Coordinates of N, CA and C in Angstrom, one line a residue:
X24 N -119.0 135.5 49.7 CA -118.6 135.2 48.5 C -119.4 136.2 47.4
X25 N -118.8 136.9 46.6 CA -119.4 137.9 45.7 C -120.2 137.1 44.6
X26 N -121.3 137.6 44.2 CA -122.1 137.0 43.1 C -121.7 137.5 41.8
X27 N -121.4 136.7 40.8 CA -121.1 137.0 39.5 C -122.3 136.8 38.6
X28 N -122.4 137.8 37.6 CA -123.6 137.6 36.8 C -123.5 136.5 35.9
X29 N -124.7 135.6 35.8 CA -124.6 134.4 35.0 C -124.2 134.8 33.6
X30 N -124.7 135.8 33.0 CA -124.3 136.2 31.6 C -122.8 136.3 31.5
X31 N -122.1 137.0 32.4 CA -120.8 137.2 32.4 C -120.0 135.8 32.5
X32 N -120.5 135.0 33.4 CA -119.9 133.6 33.6 C -119.9 132.8 32.2
X33 N -121.1 132.9 31.5 CA -121.1 132.3 30.2 C -120.2 132.7 29.2
X34 N -119.9 134.1 29.2 CA -118.9 134.8 28.4 C -117.5 134.4 28.8
X35 N -117.2 134.2 30.0 CA -115.9 134.1 30.4 C -115.5 132.6 30.5
X36 N -116.4 131.8 30.7 CA -116.2 130.3 30.9 C -115.3 129.7 29.9
X37 N -115.4 129.9 28.6 CA -114.4 129.3 27.7 C -113.0 129.8 27.9
X38 N -112.7 130.9 28.4 CA -111.5 131.6 28.5 C -110.8 131.2 29.8
X39 N -111.5 130.5 30.7 CA -111.0 130.2 32.1 C -110.3 128.8 32.1
X40 N -110.3 128.0 31.0 CA -109.5 126.8 31.1 C -110.1 125.9 32.2
X41 N -109.2 125.3 33.0 CA -109.7 124.3 33.9 C -110.2 124.9 35.3
X42 N -111.4 124.7 35.6 CA -112.0 125.3 36.9 C -111.8 124.3 38.0
X43 N -111.7 124.8 39.1 CA -111.6 123.9 40.4 C -113.1 123.4 40.5
X44 N -113.2 122.3 41.3 CA -114.6 121.8 41.6 C -115.4 122.8 42.3
X45 N -114.9 123.5 43.2 CA -115.7 124.4 43.9 C -116.2 125.6 43.0
X46 N -115.3 126.0 42.0 CA -115.7 127.0 41.1 C -116.7 126.4 40.1
X47 N -116.7 125.1 39.6 CA -117.6 124.6 38.7 C -118.9 124.5 39.4
X48 N -119.0 124.2 40.8 CA -120.2 124.1 41.5 C -120.8 125.7 41.6
X49 N -120.1 126.5 41.9 CA -120.4 127.9 42.0 C -121.1 128.4 40.7
X50 N -120.4 128.0 39.5 CA -120.9 128.4 38.1 C -122.3 127.7 37.9
X51 N -122.4 126.4 38.4 CA -123.7 125.7 38.2 C -124.9 126.3 39.0
X52 N -124.6 126.7 40.3 CA -125.5 127.3 41.2 C -126.0 128.7 40.6
X53 N -125.0 129.6 40.1 CA -125.3 130.9 39.4 C -126.2 130.6 38.3
X54 N -125.9 129.7 37.5 CA -126.6 129.5 36.2 C -128.1 129.0 36.5
X55 N -128.2 128.0 37.5 CA -129.5 127.5 37.9 C -130.5 128.5 38.5
X56 N -129.9 129.5 39.2 CA -130.6 130.6 39.8 C -131.1 131.6 38.7
X57 N -130.5 131.6 37.5 CA -130.8 132.6 36.4 C -131.8 132.0 35.4
X58 N -131.9 130.7 35.4 CA -132.5 130.0 34.3 C -134.1 130.2 34.6
X59 N -134.7 131.0 33.8 CA -136.2 131.3 33.9 C -136.7 131.4 32.5
X60 N -137.9 131.0 32.3 CA -138.5 131.0 30.9 C -139.8 131.9 31.1
X61 N -139.9 133.0 30.4 CA -141.1 133.8 30.4 C -141.8 133.8 29.0
X62 N -143.1 133.6 29.1 CA -143.9 133.5 27.9 C -145.1 134.4 28.1
X63 N -145.6 134.7 27.1 CA -146.9 135.4 27.1 C -148.0 134.8 26.2
X64 N -149.3 134.9 26.6 CA -150.3 134.2 25.9 C -151.6 135.1 25.7
X65 N -152.3 134.8 24.7 CA -153.7 135.6 24.6 C -154.8 134.5 24.5
X66 N -155.9 134.9 24.9 CA -157.0 134.0 25.0 C -156.8 132.8 25.8
X67 N -156.4 132.9 27.0 CA -155.9 131.8 27.8 C -157.2 131.0 28.2
X68 N -157.1 129.8 28.2 CA -158.1 128.8 28.7 C -157.2 127.5 29.2
X69 N -157.0 127.6 30.4 CA -156.3 126.5 31.2 C -157.1 125.7 32.2
X70 N -156.7 124.4 32.3 CA -157.4 123.6 33.3 C -156.2 123.0 34.2
X71 N -156.5 123.0 35.7 CA -155.7 122.3 36.5 C -156.2 121.0 36.8
X72 N -155.5 120.0 36.6 CA -156.0 118.6 36.8 C -155.4 118.1 38.2
X73 N -156.2 117.6 39.0 CA -155.8 116.9 40.3 C -156.4 115.5 40.4
X74 N -155.4 114.6 40.6 CA -155.7 113.2 40.7 C -156.7 112.7 39.6
X75 N -156.4 113.2 38.4 CA -157.0 112.9 37.3 C -158.3 113.4 37.0
X76 N -158.8 114.4 37.8 CA -160.0 115.2 37.7 C -159.7 116.6 37.4
X77 N -160.5 117.3 36.6 CA -160.4 118.6 36.3 C -160.9 119.3 37.4
X78 N -160.0 120.1 38.2 CA -160.3 120.8 39.4 C -160.7 122.3 39.2
X79 N -159.8 123.0 38.4 CA -159.8 124.4 38.2 C -159.7 124.7 36.8
X80 N -160.7 125.5 36.3 CA -160.6 126.2 34.9 C -160.3 127.7 35.1
X81 N -159.4 128.1 34.3 CA -158.9 129.6 34.2 C -159.1 130.0 32.7
X82 N -159.8 131.2 32.8 CA -159.9 131.9 31.4 C -159.5 133.3 31.7
X83 N -158.8 134.0 30.7 CA -158.5 135.4 30.7 C -157.9 135.7 29.4
X84 N -158.1 137.1 28.9 CA -157.7 137.5 27.6 C -156.2 137.5 27.5
X85 N -155.5 137.7 28.5 CA -154.0 137.9 28.4 C -153.3 137.5 29.6
X86 N -152.1 136.9 29.5 CA -151.3 136.5 30.7 C -149.9 136.2 30.4
X87 N -149.1 136.3 31.3 CA -147.7 135.9 31.2 C -147.4 134.8 32.2
X88 N -146.4 134.0 31.8 CA -146.0 132.9 32.7 C -144.6 132.9 32.8
X89 N -144.1 132.8 34.1 CA -142.7 132.7 34.3 C -142.4 131.4 35.0
X90 N -141.5 130.6 34.4 CA -141.1 129.3 34.9 C -139.7 129.3 35.3
X91 N -139.6 128.8 36.5 CA -138.2 128.7 37.0 C -137.9 127.6 37.9
X92 N -136.9 127.3 38.4 CA -136.6 126.1 39.3 C -137.5 126.1 40.6
X93 N -138.0 127.2 40.8 CA -138.9 127.2 42.1 C -140.4 127.1 41.8
X94 N -140.7 127.1 40.5 CA -142.1 126.9 40.1 C -142.5 127.7 39.1
X95 N -143.8 127.8 38.7 CA -144.5 128.6 37.8 C -145.3 129.8 38.4
X96 N -145.2 131.0 37.8 CA -146.1 132.0 38.3 C -146.7 132.6 37.1
X97 N -148.0 132.6 37.0 CA -148.8 133.2 36.0 C -149.4 134.5 36.5
X98 N -149.3 135.5 35.6 CA -150.0 136.8 36.0 C -151.0 137.0 34.8
X99 N -152.3 137.1 35.2 CA -153.4 137.3 34.3 C -154.0 138.5 34.3
X100 N -154.3 139.1 33.1 CA -155.0 140.4 33.0 C -156.5 140.0 32.5
X101 N -157.4 140.8 33.1 CA -158.8 140.3 33.0 C -159.5 141.0 31.9
X102 N -160.8 140.6 31.9 CA -161.4 140.0 33.1 C -160.9 138.4 33.2
X103 N -160.6 138.1 34.5 CA -160.2 136.8 34.8 C -161.3 136.0 35.3
X104 N -161.5 134.7 34.9 CA -162.6 133.9 35.5 C -161.9 132.5 35.8
X105 N -162.1 132.2 37.2 CA -161.6 130.9 37.7 C -162.8 130.2 38.2
X106 N -163.0 129.0 37.8 CA -164.0 128.0 38.2 C -163.4 126.9 39.0
X107 N -163.9 126.7 40.3 CA -163.4 125.6 41.0 C -164.5 124.5 41.0
X108 N -164.1 123.3 40.7 CA -165.0 122.1 40.6 C -164.8 121.2 41.6
X109 N -166.0 120.5 42.1 CA -165.9 119.5 43.2 C -165.4 118.1 42.5
X110 N -165.4 117.1 43.3 CA -165.0 115.9 42.7 C -166.0 115.2 41.7
X111 N -167.2 115.7 41.6 CA -168.2 115.2 40.6 C -168.0 116.0 39.2
X112 N -167.3 117.1 39.4 CA -167.1 118.1 38.2 C -168.1 119.2 38.1
X113 N -169.0 119.2 39.1 CA -169.9 120.5 39.2 C -169.2 121.6 39.8
X114 N -169.6 122.8 39.3 CA -169.0 124.0 39.9 C -169.3 124.2 41.4
X115 N -168.2 124.5 42.0 CA -168.3 124.8 43.5 C -168.1 126.2 43.8
X116 N -167.2 126.9 43.2 CA -167.1 128.3 43.2 C -166.6 128.9 42.0
X117 N -167.2 130.1 41.7 CA -166.6 130.8 40.4 C -166.2 132.2 40.9
X118 N -164.9 132.6 40.6 CA -164.3 133.9 41.0 C -164.0 134.6 39.7
X119 N -164.3 135.9 39.7 CA -164.0 136.8 38.6 C -163.3 138.0 39.2
X120 N -162.3 138.5 38.4 CA -161.6 139.7 39.0 C -160.9 140.5 37.7
X121 N -160.5 141.6 38.0 CA -159.8 142.3 36.9 C -158.4 141.8 36.5
X122 N -157.7 141.2 37.6 CA -156.5 140.6 37.4 C -156.3 139.5 38.4
X123 N -155.4 138.5 38.1 CA -155.0 137.5 39.1 C -153.6 137.1 38.9
X124 N -153.0 136.5 39.9 CA -151.6 135.8 39.9 C -151.9 134.4 40.6
X125 N -151.2 133.4 39.9 CA -151.2 132.1 40.5 C -149.8 131.6 40.6
X126 N -149.4 131.1 41.7 CA -148.2 130.5 42.0 C -148.3 129.1 42.1
X127 N -147.5 128.2 41.4 CA -147.6 126.8 41.7 C -146.9 126.4 43.0
X128 N -145.8 127.2 43.3 CA -144.9 127.0 44.5 C -145.8 127.2 45.8
X129 N -146.6 128.2 45.9 CA -147.5 128.5 47.1 C -148.9 127.7 46.9
X130 N -149.2 127.4 45.7 CA -150.5 126.8 45.5 C -151.6 127.8 45.8
X131 N -151.5 129.0 45.3 CA -152.6 130.2 45.7 C -152.8 131.0 44.5
X132 N -154.0 131.5 44.5 CA -154.4 132.5 43.6 C -154.6 133.8 44.3
X133 N -154.0 134.9 43.8 CA -154.4 136.2 44.3 C -155.2 137.0 43.4
X134 N -156.5 137.4 43.6 CA -157.2 138.1 42.8 C -157.3 139.5 43.2
X135 N -157.2 140.5 42.2 CA -157.0 141.9 42.5 C -158.0 142.7 41.6
X136 N -158.8 143.6 42.2 CA -159.6 144.4 41.5 C -161.0 143.9 41.1
X137 N -162.0 144.4 41.7 CA -163.3 144.0 41.3 C -163.7 142.6 41.4
X138 N -163.3 142.0 42.7 CA -163.3 140.5 42.8 C -164.9 140.2 43.1
X139 N -165.3 139.2 42.4 CA -166.8 138.8 42.6 C -166.7 137.3 42.6
X140 N -167.2 136.7 43.6 CA -167.3 135.2 43.8 C -168.8 134.8 43.9
X141 N -169.0 133.6 43.4 CA -170.3 132.9 43.5 C -170.1 131.5 43.7
X142 N -171.0 131.1 44.7 CA -170.9 129.6 45.1 C -171.9 128.8 44.5
X143 N -171.8 127.5 44.6 CA -172.9 126.6 44.0 C -174.3 126.8 44.7
X144 N -174.3 127.2 46.0 CA -175.4 127.4 46.7 C -175.9 128.9 46.7
X145 N -175.5 129.8 45.8 CA -176.0 131.1 45.5 C -175.5 132.0 46.5
X146 N -174.3 131.8 47.2 CA -173.8 132.8 48.0 C -172.8 133.6 47.1
X147 N -172.7 135.0 47.5 CA -172.0 135.9 46.6 C -171.1 136.8 47.5
X148 N -169.9 136.9 47.0 CA -168.9 137.7 47.8 C -168.3 138.8 46.8
X149 N -168.2 140.0 47.4 CA -167.6 141.1 46.6 C -166.4 141.6 47.4
X150 N -165.2 142.0 46.8 CA -164.0 142.5 47.5 C -163.2 143.1 46.4
X151 N -162.2 143.7 46.9 CA -161.1 144.3 45.9 C -159.9 143.5 45.8
X152 N -159.8 142.6 46.8 CA -158.7 141.8 47.0 C -158.9 140.5 47.7
X153 N -158.5 139.3 47.1 CA -158.8 138.1 47.7 C -157.8 137.0 47.4
X154 N -157.4 136.2 48.4 CA -156.4 135.2 48.3 C -157.1 133.8 48.4
X155 N -157.0 132.8 47.5 CA -157.6 131.6 47.5 C -156.3 130.6 47.5
X156 N -156.3 129.8 48.7 CA -155.4 128.8 48.9 C -155.8 127.5 48.3
X157 N -155.3 127.0 47.2 CA -155.8 126.0 46.5 C -155.8 124.6 47.3
X158 N -154.8 124.3 47.9 CA -154.7 123.0 48.7 C -155.8 122.9 49.8
X159 N -155.9 124.0 50.6 CA -156.8 123.9 51.7 C -158.3 124.3 51.3
X160 N -158.4 125.1 50.3 CA -159.8 125.7 49.8 C -160.1 126.8 50.7
X161 N -159.2 127.5 51.3 CA -159.4 128.6 52.3 C -159.2 129.8 51.4
X162 N -159.9 130.9 51.8 CA -159.8 132.3 51.4 C -159.4 133.2 52.3
X163 N -158.9 134.4 52.0 CA -158.7 135.5 52.9 C -158.7 136.8 52.1
X164 N -158.9 137.9 52.9 CA -159.0 139.2 52.4 C -158.8 140.1 53.5
X165 N -157.8 141.0 53.6 CA -157.6 141.9 54.7 C -158.5 143.2 54.6
X166 N -159.0 143.4 53.4 CA -159.8 144.6 53.2 C -161.3 144.5 53.4
X167 N -162.0 145.3 52.9 CA -163.5 145.4 52.9 C -164.1 144.1 52.1
X168 N -165.1 143.5 52.5 CA -165.7 142.3 52.0 C -167.1 142.4 52.2
X169 N -168.1 142.1 51.2 CA -169.5 142.0 51.4 C -169.9 140.5 51.0
X170 N -170.7 140.0 51.8 CA -171.0 138.6 51.5 C -172.7 138.6 51.5
X171 N -173.2 138.1 50.4 CA -174.7 138.1 50.4 C -175.2 136.7 50.1
X172 N -176.1 136.2 51.1 CA -176.8 134.9 50.8 C -178.2 135.0 50.5
X173 N -178.8 134.0 50.3 CA -180.3 134.1 50.0 C -181.1 134.7 51.1
X174 N -180.5 134.7 52.4 CA -181.4 135.2 53.6 C -180.5 136.4 54.3
X175 N -179.3 136.6 53.9 CA -178.4 137.5 54.7 C -177.6 138.4 53.9
X176 N -177.2 139.5 54.4 CA -176.2 140.4 53.7 C -175.3 140.8 54.9
X177 N -173.9 140.8 54.7 CA -173.0 141.1 55.8 C -171.8 141.8 55.2
X178 N -171.3 142.7 55.8 CA -170.1 143.4 55.4 C -169.1 143.5 56.6
X179 N -167.8 143.5 56.2 CA -166.8 143.6 57.2 C -165.4 143.6 56.6
X180 N -164.5 143.5 57.4 CA -163.0 143.5 57.0 C -162.3 142.3 57.6
X181 N -161.2 141.8 57.1 CA -160.4 140.8 57.6 C -161.1 139.4 57.4
X182 N -161.5 139.0 56.3 CA -162.2 137.7 55.9 C -161.1 136.7 56.1
X183 N -161.6 135.5 56.6 CA -160.9 134.2 56.7 C -162.1 133.1 56.7
X184 N -161.8 132.3 55.7 CA -162.9 131.2 55.5 C -162.7 130.2 54.4
X185 N -163.8 129.5 54.2 CA -163.7 128.6 53.1 C -164.2 129.2 51.8
X186 N -163.7 128.7 50.7 CA -164.0 129.3 49.4 C -165.5 129.2 49.0
X187 N -166.1 128.1 49.6 CA -167.5 128.0 49.2 C -168.5 128.8 50.2
X188 N -167.8 129.6 51.1 CA -168.6 130.4 52.0 C -169.4 129.7 53.0
X189 N -169.1 128.3 53.1 CA -169.7 127.5 54.2 C -169.4 128.0 55.6
X190 N -168.1 128.4 55.8 CA -167.6 129.0 57.0 C -166.8 130.1 56.8
X191 N -166.9 131.2 57.6 CA -166.1 132.4 57.3 C -166.2 133.3 58.6
X192 N -165.2 134.1 58.8 CA -165.1 135.0 59.8 C -164.8 136.4 59.2
X193 N -165.5 137.4 59.9 CA -165.2 138.9 59.5 C -165.0 139.6 60.7
X194 N -164.3 140.8 60.6 CA -164.1 141.8 61.7 C -164.9 142.9 61.2
X195 N -165.2 144.0 62.2 CA -165.8 145.1 61.9 C -167.1 145.0 61.2
X196 N -168.0 144.1 61.7 CA -169.2 143.8 61.0 C -170.3 144.7 60.9
X197 N -171.1 144.8 59.8 CA -172.4 145.5 59.7 C -173.2 144.6 58.7
X198 N -174.5 144.8 58.9 CA -175.4 144.0 57.8 C -176.7 143.7 58.6
X199 N -177.4 142.8 57.7 CA -178.7 142.3 58.3 C -178.6 140.7 58.1
X200 N -179.2 140.2 59.2 CA -179.3 138.7 59.1 C -180.8 138.3 59.6
X201 N -181.3 137.3 58.8 CA -182.7 136.9 59.0 C -182.6 135.7 60.1
X202 N -183.2 135.8 61.3 CA -183.1 134.8 62.1 C -184.3 133.9 62.0
X203 N -184.1 132.5 62.2 CA -185.2 131.6 62.1 C -186.1 131.7 63.3
X204 N -187.4 131.4 63.1 CA -188.4 131.4 64.1 C -188.4 130.1 64.8
X205 N -188.5 130.2 66.0 CA -188.6 128.9 66.8 C -190.1 128.9 67.3
X206 N -190.8 127.8 67.0 CA -192.1 127.6 67.3 C -192.4 127.5 68.7
X207 N -191.3 127.1 69.5 CA -191.4 126.8 71.0 C -191.7 128.0 71.6

């Protein structure tokens, strides 16, 4: 079946008279696919609430938001700052980047450009690109990543792990690690 422009349907609809039930359904589907609202905002300060608790705070100087039947997608221009909070409201992870996208449908943030993350226990991550999966708390990055902890510094590619850097995997490793002394 050929797709007809929703705008053309709106213009032609009054001239069509009585439409068959299948034609009415086709018109409804075409219109629902095209209904999207786009807005832009300055000085953004948004909080995401989960189970009555403030879980994520987002700030950015500028952003656009596209709402459709499939969800909302925010595109933020930086510096973007996202703070993830634990159930007590304390900072768990803070991520900064030049730009970011957030999709409610996928429940993920994509950070792009000069990404810097800092955890509650003073672990730091730098990368050019980072994905944070909100529901699972996982992060990933296909490119170069540097992780610095109070005792270690490690670099590599292909990051997979938790946003608080309690667990992570890297490929193509290099760096320095301080080993604990065993008195035995």
